[in-house]
Every structure is written in C-alpha cells, then in structure tokens.
mmCIF file of N, CA and C in Angstrom:
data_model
loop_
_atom_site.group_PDB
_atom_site.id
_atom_site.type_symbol
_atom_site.label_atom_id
_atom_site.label_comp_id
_atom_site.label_asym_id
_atom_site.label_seq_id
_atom_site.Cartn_x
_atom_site.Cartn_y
_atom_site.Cartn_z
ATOM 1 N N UNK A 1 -18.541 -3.690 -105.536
ATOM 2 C CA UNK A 1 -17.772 -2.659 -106.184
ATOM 3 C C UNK A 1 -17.122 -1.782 -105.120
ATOM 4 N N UNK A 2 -15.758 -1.400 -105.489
ATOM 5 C CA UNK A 2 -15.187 -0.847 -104.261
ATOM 6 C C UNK A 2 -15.577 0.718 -104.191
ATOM 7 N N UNK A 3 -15.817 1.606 -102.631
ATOM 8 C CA UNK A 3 -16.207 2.617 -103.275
ATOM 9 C C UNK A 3 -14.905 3.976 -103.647
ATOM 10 N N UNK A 4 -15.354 4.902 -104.186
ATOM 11 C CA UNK A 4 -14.542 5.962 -105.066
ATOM 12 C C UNK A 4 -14.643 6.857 -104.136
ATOM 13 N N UNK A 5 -13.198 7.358 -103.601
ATOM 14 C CA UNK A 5 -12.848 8.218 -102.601
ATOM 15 C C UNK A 5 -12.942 9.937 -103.149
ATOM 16 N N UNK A 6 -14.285 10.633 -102.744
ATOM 17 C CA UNK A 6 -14.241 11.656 -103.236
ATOM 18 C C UNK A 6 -13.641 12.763 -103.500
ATOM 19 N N UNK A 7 -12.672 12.746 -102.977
ATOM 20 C CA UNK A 7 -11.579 13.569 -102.597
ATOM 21 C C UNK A 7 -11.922 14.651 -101.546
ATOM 22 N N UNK A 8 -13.167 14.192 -100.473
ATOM 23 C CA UNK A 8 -12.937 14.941 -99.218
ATOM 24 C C UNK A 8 -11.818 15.076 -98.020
ATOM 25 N N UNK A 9 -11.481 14.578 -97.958
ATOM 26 C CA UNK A 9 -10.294 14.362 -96.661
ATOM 27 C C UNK A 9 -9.690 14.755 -97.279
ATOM 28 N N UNK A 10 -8.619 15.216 -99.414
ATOM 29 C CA UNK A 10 -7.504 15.928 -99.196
ATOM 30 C C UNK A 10 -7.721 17.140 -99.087
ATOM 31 N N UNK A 11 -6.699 17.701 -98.814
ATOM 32 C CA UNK A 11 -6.405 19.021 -98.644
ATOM 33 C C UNK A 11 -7.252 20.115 -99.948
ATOM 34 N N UNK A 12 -7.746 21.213 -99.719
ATOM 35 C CA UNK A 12 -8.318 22.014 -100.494
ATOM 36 C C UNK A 12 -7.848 23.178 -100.583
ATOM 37 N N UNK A 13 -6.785 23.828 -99.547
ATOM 38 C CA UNK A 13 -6.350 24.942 -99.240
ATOM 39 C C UNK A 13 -4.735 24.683 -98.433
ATOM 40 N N UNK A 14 -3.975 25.412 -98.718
ATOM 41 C CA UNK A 14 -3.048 25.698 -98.397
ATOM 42 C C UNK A 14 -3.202 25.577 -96.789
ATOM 43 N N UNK A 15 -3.908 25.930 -96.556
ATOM 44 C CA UNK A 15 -3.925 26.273 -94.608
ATOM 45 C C UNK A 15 -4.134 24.877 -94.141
ATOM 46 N N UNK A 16 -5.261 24.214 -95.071
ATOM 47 C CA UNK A 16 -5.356 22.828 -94.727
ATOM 48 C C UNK A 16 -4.005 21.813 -94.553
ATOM 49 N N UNK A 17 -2.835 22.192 -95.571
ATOM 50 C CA UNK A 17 -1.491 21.480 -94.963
ATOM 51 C C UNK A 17 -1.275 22.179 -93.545
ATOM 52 N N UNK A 18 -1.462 23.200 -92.909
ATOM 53 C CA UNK A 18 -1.383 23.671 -91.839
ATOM 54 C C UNK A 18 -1.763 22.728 -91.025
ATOM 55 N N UNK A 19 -3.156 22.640 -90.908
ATOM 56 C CA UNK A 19 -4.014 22.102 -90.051
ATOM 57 C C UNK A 19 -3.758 20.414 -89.785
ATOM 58 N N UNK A 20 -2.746 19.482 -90.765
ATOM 59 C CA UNK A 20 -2.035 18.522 -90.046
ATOM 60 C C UNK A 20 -1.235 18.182 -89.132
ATOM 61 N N UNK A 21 -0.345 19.734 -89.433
ATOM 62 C CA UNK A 21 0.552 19.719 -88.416
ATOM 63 C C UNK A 21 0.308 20.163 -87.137
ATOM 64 N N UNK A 22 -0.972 20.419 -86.739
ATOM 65 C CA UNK A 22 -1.397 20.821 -85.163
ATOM 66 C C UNK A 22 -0.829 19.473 -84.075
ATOM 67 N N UNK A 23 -0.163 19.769 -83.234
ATOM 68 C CA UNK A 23 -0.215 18.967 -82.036
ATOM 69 C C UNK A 23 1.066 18.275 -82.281
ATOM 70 N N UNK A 24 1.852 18.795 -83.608
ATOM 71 C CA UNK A 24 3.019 17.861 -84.156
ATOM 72 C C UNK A 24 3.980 19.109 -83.843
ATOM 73 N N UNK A 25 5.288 18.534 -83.679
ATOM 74 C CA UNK A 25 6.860 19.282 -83.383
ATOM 75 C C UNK A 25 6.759 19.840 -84.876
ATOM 76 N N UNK A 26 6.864 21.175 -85.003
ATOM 77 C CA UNK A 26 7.473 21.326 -86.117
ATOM 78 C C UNK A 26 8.745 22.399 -86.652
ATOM 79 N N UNK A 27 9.215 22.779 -87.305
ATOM 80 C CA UNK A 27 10.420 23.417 -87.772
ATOM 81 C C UNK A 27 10.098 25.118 -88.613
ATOM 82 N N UNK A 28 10.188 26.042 -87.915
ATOM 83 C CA UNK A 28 9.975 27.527 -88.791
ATOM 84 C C UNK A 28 10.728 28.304 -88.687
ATOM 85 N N UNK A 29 11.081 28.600 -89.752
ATOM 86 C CA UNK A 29 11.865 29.513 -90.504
ATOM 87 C C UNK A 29 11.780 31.048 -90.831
ATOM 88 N N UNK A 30 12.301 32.056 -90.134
ATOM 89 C CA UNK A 30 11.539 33.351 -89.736
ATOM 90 C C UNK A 30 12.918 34.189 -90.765
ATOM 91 N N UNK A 31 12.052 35.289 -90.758
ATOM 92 C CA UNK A 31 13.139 36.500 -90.826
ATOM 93 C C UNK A 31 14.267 36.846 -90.285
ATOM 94 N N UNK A 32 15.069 37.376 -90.803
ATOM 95 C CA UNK A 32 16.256 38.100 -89.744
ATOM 96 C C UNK A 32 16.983 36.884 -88.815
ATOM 97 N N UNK A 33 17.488 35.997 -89.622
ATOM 98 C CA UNK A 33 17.989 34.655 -89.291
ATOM 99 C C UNK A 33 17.931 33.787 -88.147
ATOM 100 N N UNK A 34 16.217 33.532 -87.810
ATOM 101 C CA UNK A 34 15.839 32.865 -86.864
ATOM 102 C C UNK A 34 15.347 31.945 -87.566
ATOM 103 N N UNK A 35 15.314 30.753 -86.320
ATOM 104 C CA UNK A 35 14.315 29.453 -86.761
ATOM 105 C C UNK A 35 14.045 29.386 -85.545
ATOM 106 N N UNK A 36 12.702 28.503 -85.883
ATOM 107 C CA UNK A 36 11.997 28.350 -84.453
ATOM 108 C C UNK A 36 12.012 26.680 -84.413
ATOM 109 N N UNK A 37 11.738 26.075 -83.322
ATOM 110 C CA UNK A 37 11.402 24.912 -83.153
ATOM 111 C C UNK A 37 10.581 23.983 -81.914
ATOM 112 N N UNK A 38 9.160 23.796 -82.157
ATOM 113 C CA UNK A 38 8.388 23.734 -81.299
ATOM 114 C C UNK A 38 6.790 23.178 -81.571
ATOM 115 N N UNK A 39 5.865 22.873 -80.659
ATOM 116 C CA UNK A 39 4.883 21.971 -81.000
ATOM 117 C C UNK A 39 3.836 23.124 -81.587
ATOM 118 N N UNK A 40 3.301 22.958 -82.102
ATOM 119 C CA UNK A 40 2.178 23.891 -83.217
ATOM 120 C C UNK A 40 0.916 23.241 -82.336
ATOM 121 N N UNK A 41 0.454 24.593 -81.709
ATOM 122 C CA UNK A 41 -0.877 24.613 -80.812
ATOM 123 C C UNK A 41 -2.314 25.183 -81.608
ATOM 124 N N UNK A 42 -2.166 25.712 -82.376
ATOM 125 C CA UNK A 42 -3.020 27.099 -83.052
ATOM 126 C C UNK A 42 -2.570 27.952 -84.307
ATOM 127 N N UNK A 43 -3.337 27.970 -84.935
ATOM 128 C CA UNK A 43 -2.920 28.767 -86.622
ATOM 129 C C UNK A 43 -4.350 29.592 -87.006
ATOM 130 N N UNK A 44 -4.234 30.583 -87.536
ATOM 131 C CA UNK A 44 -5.726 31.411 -88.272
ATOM 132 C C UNK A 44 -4.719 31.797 -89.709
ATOM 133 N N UNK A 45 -6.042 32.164 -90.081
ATOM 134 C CA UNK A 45 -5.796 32.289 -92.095
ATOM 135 C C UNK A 45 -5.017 33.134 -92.178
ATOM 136 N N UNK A 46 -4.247 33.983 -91.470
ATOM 137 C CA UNK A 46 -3.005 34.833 -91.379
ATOM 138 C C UNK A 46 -2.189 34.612 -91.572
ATOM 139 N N UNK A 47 -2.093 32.904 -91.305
ATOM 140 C CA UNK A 47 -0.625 32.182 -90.893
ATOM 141 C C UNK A 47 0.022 32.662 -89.118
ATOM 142 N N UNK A 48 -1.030 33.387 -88.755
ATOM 143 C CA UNK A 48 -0.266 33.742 -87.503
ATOM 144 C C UNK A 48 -0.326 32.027 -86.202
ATOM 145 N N UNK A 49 0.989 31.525 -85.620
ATOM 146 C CA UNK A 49 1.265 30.360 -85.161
ATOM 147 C C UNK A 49 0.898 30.316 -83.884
ATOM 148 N N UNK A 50 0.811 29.460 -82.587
ATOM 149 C CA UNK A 50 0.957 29.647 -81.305
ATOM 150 C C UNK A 50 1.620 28.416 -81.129
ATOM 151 N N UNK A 51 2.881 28.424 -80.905
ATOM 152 C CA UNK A 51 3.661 27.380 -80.467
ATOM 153 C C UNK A 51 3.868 26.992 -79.380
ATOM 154 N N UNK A 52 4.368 25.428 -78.211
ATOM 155 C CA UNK A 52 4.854 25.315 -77.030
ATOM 156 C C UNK A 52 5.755 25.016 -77.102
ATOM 157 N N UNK A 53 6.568 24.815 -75.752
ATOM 158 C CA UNK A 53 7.866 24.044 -76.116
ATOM 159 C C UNK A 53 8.630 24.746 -77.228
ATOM 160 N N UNK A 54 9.371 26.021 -77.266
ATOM 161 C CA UNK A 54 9.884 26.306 -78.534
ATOM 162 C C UNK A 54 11.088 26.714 -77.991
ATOM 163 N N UNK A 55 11.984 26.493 -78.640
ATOM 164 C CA UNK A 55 13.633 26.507 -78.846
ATOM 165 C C UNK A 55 14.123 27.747 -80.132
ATOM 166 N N UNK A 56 14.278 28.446 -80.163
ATOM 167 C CA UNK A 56 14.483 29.652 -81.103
ATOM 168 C C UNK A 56 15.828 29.550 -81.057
ATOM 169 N N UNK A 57 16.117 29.642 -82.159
ATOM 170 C CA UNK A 57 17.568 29.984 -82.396
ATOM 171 C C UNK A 57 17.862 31.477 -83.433
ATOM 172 N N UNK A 58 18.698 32.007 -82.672
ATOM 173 C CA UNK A 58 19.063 32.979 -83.478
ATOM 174 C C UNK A 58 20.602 33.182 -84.119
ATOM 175 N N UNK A 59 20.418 33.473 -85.405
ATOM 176 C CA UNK A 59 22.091 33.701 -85.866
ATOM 177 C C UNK A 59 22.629 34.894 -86.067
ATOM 178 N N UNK A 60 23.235 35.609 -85.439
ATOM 179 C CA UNK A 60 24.394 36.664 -85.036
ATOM 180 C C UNK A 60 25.429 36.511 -85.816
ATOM 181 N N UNK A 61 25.555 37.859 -86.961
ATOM 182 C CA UNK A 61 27.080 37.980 -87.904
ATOM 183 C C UNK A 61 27.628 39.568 -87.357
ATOM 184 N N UNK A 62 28.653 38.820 -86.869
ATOM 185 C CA UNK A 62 29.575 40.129 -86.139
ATOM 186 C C UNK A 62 30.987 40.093 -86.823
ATOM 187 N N UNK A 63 31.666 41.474 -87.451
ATOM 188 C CA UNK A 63 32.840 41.599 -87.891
ATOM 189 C C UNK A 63 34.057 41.143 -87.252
ATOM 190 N N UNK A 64 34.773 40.498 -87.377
ATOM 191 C CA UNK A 64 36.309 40.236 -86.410
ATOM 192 C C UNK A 64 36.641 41.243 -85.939
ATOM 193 N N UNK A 65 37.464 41.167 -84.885
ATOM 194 C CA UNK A 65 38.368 42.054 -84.249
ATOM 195 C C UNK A 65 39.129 42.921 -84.879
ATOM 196 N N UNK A 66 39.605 42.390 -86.105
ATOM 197 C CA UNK A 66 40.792 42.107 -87.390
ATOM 198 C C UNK A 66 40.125 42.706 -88.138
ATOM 199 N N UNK A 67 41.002 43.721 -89.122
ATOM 200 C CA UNK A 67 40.665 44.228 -90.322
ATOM 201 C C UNK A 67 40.581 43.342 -91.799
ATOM 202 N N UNK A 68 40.768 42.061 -91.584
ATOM 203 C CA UNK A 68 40.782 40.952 -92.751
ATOM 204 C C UNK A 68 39.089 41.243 -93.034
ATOM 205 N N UNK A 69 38.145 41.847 -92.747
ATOM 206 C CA UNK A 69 36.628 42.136 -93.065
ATOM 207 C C UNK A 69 36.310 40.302 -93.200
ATOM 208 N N UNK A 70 36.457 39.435 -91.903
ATOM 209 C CA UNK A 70 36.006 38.368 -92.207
ATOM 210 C C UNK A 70 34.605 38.090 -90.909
ATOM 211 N N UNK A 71 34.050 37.470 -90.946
ATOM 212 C CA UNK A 71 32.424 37.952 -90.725
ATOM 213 C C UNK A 71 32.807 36.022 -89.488
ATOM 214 N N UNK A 72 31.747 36.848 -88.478
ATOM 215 C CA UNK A 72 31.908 35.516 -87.437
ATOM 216 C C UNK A 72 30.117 35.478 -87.352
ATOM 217 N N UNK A 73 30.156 34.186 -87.065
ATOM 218 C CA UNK A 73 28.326 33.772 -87.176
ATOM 219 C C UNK A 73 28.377 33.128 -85.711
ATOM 220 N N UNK A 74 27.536 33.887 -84.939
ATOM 221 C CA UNK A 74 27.632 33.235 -83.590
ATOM 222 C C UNK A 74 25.689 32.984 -83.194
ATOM 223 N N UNK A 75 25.624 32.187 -82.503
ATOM 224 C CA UNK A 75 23.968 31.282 -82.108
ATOM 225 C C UNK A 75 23.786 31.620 -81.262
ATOM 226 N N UNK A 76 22.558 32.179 -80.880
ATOM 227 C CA UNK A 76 21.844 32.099 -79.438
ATOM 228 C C UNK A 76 21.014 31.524 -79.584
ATOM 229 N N UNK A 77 20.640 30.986 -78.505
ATOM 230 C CA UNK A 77 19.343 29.614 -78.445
ATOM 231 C C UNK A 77 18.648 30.256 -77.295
ATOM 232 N N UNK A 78 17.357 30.176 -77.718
ATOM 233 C CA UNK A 78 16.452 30.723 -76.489
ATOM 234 C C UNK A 78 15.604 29.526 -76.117
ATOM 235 N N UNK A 79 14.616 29.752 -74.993
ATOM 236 C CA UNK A 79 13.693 28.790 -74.704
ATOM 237 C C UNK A 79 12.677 29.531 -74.310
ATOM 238 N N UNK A 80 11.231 29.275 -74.910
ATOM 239 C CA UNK A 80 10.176 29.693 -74.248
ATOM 240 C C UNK A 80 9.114 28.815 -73.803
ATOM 241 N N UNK A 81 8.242 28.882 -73.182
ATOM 242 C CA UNK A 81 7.112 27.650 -72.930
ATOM 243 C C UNK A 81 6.287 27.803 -73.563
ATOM 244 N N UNK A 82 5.602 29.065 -74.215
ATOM 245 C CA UNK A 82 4.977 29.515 -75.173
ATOM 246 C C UNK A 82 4.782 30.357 -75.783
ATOM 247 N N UNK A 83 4.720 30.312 -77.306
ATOM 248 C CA UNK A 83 5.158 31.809 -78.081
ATOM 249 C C UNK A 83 3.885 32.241 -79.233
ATOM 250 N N UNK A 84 3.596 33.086 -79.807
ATOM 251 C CA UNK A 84 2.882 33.238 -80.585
ATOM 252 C C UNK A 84 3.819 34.589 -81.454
ATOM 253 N N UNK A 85 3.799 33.571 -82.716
ATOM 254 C CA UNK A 85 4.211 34.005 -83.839
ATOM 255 C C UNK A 85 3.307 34.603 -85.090
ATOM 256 N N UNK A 86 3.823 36.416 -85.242
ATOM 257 C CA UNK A 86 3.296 36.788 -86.488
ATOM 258 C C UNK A 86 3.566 35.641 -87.772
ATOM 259 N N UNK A 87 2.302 35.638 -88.687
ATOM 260 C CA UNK A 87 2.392 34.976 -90.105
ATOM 261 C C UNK A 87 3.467 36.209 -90.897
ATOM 262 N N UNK A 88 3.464 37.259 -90.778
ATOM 263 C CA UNK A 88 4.301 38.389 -91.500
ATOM 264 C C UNK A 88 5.503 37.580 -91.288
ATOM 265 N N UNK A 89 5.949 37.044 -90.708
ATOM 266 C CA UNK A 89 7.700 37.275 -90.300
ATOM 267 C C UNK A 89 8.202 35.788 -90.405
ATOM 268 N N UNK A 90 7.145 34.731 -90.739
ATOM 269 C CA UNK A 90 7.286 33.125 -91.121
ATOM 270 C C UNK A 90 7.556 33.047 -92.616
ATOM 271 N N UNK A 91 8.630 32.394 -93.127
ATOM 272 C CA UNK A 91 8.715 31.802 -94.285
ATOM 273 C C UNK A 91 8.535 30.566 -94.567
ATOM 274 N N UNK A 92 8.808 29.267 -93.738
ATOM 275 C CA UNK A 92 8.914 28.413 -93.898
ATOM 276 C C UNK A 92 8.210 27.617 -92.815
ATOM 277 N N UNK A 93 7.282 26.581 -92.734
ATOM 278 C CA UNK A 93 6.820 25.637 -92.020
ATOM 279 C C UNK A 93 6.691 24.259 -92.208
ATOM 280 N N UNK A 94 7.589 23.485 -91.266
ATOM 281 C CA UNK A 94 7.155 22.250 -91.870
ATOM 282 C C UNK A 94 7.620 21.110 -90.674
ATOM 283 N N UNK A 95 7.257 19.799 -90.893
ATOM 284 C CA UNK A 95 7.475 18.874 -89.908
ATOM 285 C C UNK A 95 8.693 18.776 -89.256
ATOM 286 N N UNK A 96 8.960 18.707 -88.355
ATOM 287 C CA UNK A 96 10.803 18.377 -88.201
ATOM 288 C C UNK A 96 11.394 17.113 -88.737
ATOM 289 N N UNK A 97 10.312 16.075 -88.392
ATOM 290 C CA UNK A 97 11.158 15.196 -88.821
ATOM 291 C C UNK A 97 11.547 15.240 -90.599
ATOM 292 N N UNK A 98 10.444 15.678 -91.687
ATOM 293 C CA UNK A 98 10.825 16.236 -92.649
ATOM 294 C C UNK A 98 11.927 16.733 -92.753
ATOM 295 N N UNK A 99 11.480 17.907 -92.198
ATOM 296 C CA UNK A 99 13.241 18.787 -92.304
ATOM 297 C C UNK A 99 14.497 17.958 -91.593
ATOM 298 N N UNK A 100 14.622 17.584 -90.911
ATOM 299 C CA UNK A 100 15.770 16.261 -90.804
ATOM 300 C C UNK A 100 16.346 15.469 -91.790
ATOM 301 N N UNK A 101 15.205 14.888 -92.371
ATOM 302 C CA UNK A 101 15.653 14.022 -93.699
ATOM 303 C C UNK A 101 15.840 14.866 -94.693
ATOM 304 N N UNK A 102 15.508 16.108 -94.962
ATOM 305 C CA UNK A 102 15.812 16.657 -96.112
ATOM 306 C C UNK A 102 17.552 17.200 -95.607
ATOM 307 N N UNK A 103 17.432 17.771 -94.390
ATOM 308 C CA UNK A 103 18.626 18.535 -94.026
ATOM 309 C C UNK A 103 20.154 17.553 -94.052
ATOM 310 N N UNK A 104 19.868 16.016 -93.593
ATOM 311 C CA UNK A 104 20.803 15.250 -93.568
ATOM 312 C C UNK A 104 21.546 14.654 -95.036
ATOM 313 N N UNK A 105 20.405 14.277 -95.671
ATOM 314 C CA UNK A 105 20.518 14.322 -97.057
ATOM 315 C C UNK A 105 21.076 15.304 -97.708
ATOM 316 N N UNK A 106 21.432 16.161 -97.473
ATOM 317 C CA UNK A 106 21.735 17.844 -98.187
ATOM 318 C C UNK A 106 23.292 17.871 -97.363
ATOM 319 N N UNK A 107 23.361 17.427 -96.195
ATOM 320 C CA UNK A 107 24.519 17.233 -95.644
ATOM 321 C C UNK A 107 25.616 16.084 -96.191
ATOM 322 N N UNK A 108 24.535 15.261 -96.185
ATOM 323 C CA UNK A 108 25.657 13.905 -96.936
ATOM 324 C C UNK A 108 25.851 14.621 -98.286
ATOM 325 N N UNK A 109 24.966 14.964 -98.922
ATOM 326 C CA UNK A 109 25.198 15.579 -100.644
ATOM 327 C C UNK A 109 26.798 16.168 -100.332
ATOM 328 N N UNK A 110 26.506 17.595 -99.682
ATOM 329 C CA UNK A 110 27.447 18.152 -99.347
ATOM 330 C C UNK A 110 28.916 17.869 -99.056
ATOM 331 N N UNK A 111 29.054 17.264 -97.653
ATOM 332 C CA UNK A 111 30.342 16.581 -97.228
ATOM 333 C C UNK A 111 30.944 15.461 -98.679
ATOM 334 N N UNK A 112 29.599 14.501 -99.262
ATOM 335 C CA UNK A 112 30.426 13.599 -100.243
ATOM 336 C C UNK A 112 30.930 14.487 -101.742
ATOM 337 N N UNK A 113 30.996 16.012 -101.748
ATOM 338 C CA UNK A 113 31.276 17.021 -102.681
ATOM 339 C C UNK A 113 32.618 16.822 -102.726
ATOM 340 N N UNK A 114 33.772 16.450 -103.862
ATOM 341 C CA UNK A 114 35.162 16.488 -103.616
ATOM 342 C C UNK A 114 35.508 18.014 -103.610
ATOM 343 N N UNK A 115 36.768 17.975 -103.152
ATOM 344 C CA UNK A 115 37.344 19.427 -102.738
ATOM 345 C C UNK A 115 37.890 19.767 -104.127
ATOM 346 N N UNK A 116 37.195 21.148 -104.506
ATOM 347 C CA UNK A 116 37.378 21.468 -106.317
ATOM 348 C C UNK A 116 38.915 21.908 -106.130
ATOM 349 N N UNK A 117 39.838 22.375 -105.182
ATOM 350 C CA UNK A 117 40.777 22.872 -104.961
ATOM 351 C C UNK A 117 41.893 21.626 -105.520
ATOM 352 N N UNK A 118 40.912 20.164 -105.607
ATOM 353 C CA UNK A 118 41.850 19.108 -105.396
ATOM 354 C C UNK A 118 41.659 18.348 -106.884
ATOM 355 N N UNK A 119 40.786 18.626 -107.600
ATOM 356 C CA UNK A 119 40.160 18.470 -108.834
ATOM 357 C C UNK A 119 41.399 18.615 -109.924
ATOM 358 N N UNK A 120 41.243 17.793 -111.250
ATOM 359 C CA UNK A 120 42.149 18.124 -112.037
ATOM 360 C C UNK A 120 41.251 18.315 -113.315
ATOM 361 N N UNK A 121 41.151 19.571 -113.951
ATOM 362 C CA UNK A 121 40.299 19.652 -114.861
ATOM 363 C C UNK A 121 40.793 19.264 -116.275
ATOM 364 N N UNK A 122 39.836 18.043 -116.879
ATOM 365 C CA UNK A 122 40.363 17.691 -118.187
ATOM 366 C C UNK A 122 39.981 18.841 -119.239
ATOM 367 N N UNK A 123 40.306 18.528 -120.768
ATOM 368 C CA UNK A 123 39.726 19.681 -121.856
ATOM 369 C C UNK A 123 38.548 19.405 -121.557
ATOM 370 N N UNK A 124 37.710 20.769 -122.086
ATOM 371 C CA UNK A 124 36.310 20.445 -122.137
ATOM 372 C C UNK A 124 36.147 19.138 -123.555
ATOM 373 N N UNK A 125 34.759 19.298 -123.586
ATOM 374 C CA UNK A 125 34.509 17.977 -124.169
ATOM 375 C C UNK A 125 33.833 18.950 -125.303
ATOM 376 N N UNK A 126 33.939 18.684 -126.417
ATOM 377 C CA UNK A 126 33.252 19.421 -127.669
ATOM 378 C C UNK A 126 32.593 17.693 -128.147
ATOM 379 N N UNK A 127 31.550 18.776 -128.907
ATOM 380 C CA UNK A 127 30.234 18.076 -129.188
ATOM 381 C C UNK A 127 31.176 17.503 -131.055
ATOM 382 N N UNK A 128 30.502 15.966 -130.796
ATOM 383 C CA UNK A 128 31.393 15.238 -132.271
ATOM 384 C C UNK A 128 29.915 14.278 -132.642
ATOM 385 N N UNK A 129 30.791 14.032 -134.319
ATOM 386 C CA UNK A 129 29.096 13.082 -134.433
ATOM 387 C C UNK A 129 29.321 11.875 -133.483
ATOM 388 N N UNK A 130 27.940 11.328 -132.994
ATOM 389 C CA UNK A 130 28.203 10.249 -131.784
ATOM 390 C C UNK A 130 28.445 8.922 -133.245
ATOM 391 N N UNK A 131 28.234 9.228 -134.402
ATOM 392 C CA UNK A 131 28.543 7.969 -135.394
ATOM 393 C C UNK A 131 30.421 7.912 -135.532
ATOM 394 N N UNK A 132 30.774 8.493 -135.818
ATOM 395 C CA UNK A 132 31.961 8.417 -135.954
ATOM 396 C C UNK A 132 33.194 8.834 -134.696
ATOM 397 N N UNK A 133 32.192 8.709 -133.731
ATOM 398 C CA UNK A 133 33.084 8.983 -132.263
ATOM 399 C C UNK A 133 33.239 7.071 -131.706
ATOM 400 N N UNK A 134 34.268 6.748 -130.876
ATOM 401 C CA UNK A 134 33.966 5.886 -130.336
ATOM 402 C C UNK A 134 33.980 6.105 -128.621
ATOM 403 N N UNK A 135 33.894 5.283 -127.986
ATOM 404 C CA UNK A 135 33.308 5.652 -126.985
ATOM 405 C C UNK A 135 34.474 5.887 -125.382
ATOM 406 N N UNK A 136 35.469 6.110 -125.840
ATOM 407 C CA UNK A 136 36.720 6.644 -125.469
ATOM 408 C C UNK A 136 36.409 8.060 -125.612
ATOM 409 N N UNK A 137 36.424 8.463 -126.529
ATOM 410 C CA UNK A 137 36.726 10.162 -126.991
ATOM 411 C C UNK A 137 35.266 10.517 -126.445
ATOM 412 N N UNK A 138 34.225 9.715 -126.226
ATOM 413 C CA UNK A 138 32.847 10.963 -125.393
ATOM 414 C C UNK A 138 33.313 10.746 -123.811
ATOM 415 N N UNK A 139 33.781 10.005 -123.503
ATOM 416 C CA UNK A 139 33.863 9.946 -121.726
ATOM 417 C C UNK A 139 35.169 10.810 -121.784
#
C-alpha cells in the first residue's frame, strides 16, 4: 500500500513560502517606487530581508522643463553587496524567474493590444431571443 503524505513538508504559514526562497535570486517590490533585486540570505517573522548581490532600482517622476505639466520617469540603478531590508517598506516578494514569466506574458498581452485609436466601433449588440436570432445578427 502506498504511503499517505501527511502534509508535513507543505507550507503552514505564510513565512514558510518565505523560507523557499532562501539562497534563491529573488524580485521585491518596495515603497516609493523601488524594486529590489537580489539573492535572499535571511528573513524573521517581520518580514524584515537580508539580501546579496542586490541591484535596486529606483523610479524618479520629475516635471518637464515645459509648462505642458507632462511628467518624465527617469531610473537610477544602484548596486550594493549587501542590504538589509525593513518588512514595513516590502510589498511584494517573489522568485525572479516567476516574475519574468509573469512580466513577459503581461508584455506580450500588452504589445498584442490593437491601437483603440485605430478601432472601428460597431452598434452595440442588444440582447435578442437566441431562438429567433440567427447567428449573423449575435456576432
């Protein structure tokens, strides 16, 4: 008889998804339009992180020169060898390579979006009995 996996090894706590990602690259998402990106050394029930290898990026919105009130988004990229991050100021944690596949996917979504500018909008479609509709007049 085969045996029945008690369900020790899954996860029981939230922190416990934490505790996979030790020693793995991963992707965080901070306040005040930073992300971090770097290997996850250390975590306590705070959520507070100790990362290596981390690449921070920060995003900067500065007004134009120009009175058109149009808004410029400029990046700084930092590098540290090691950082330790408040849990207060983390929103988001997760694998990179995850976030890759979700982010590329969301990109293709995106880019394959036609340009609504270029769109020709038919009548709306009002609701008919589907018995006496044929199937011209629902598409």
């Amino acid at each position: 008889m085969a045996d029945i996996d008690d369900g020790a090894s899954a996860p029981a706590e939230p922190l416990d998804l934490v505790r996979l990602c030790l020693d793995v690259v991963v992707y965080v998402k901070m306040r005040g339009d930073r992300e971090l990106k770097g290997r996850l050394h250390a975590y306590d029930s705070h959520c507070n992180l100790v990362l290596g290898d981390v690449v921070e990026t920060i995003y900067v919105v500065e007004e134009s020169e120009e009175d058109d009130g149009e808004e410029i988004v400029k990046t700084v990229v930092k590098k540290s060898e090691m950082l330790f991050v408040r849990g207060k100021y983390s929103w988001i944690l997760t694998w990179v390579s995850l976030y890759l596949t979700v982010f590329q996917q969301a990109t293709v979504l995106y880019l394959s979006r036609p340009d609504p500018h270029k769109i020709k909008y038919r009548q709306p479609i009002t609701q008919k009995n589907p018995r006496n509709s044929s199937t011209k007049e629902r598409l």
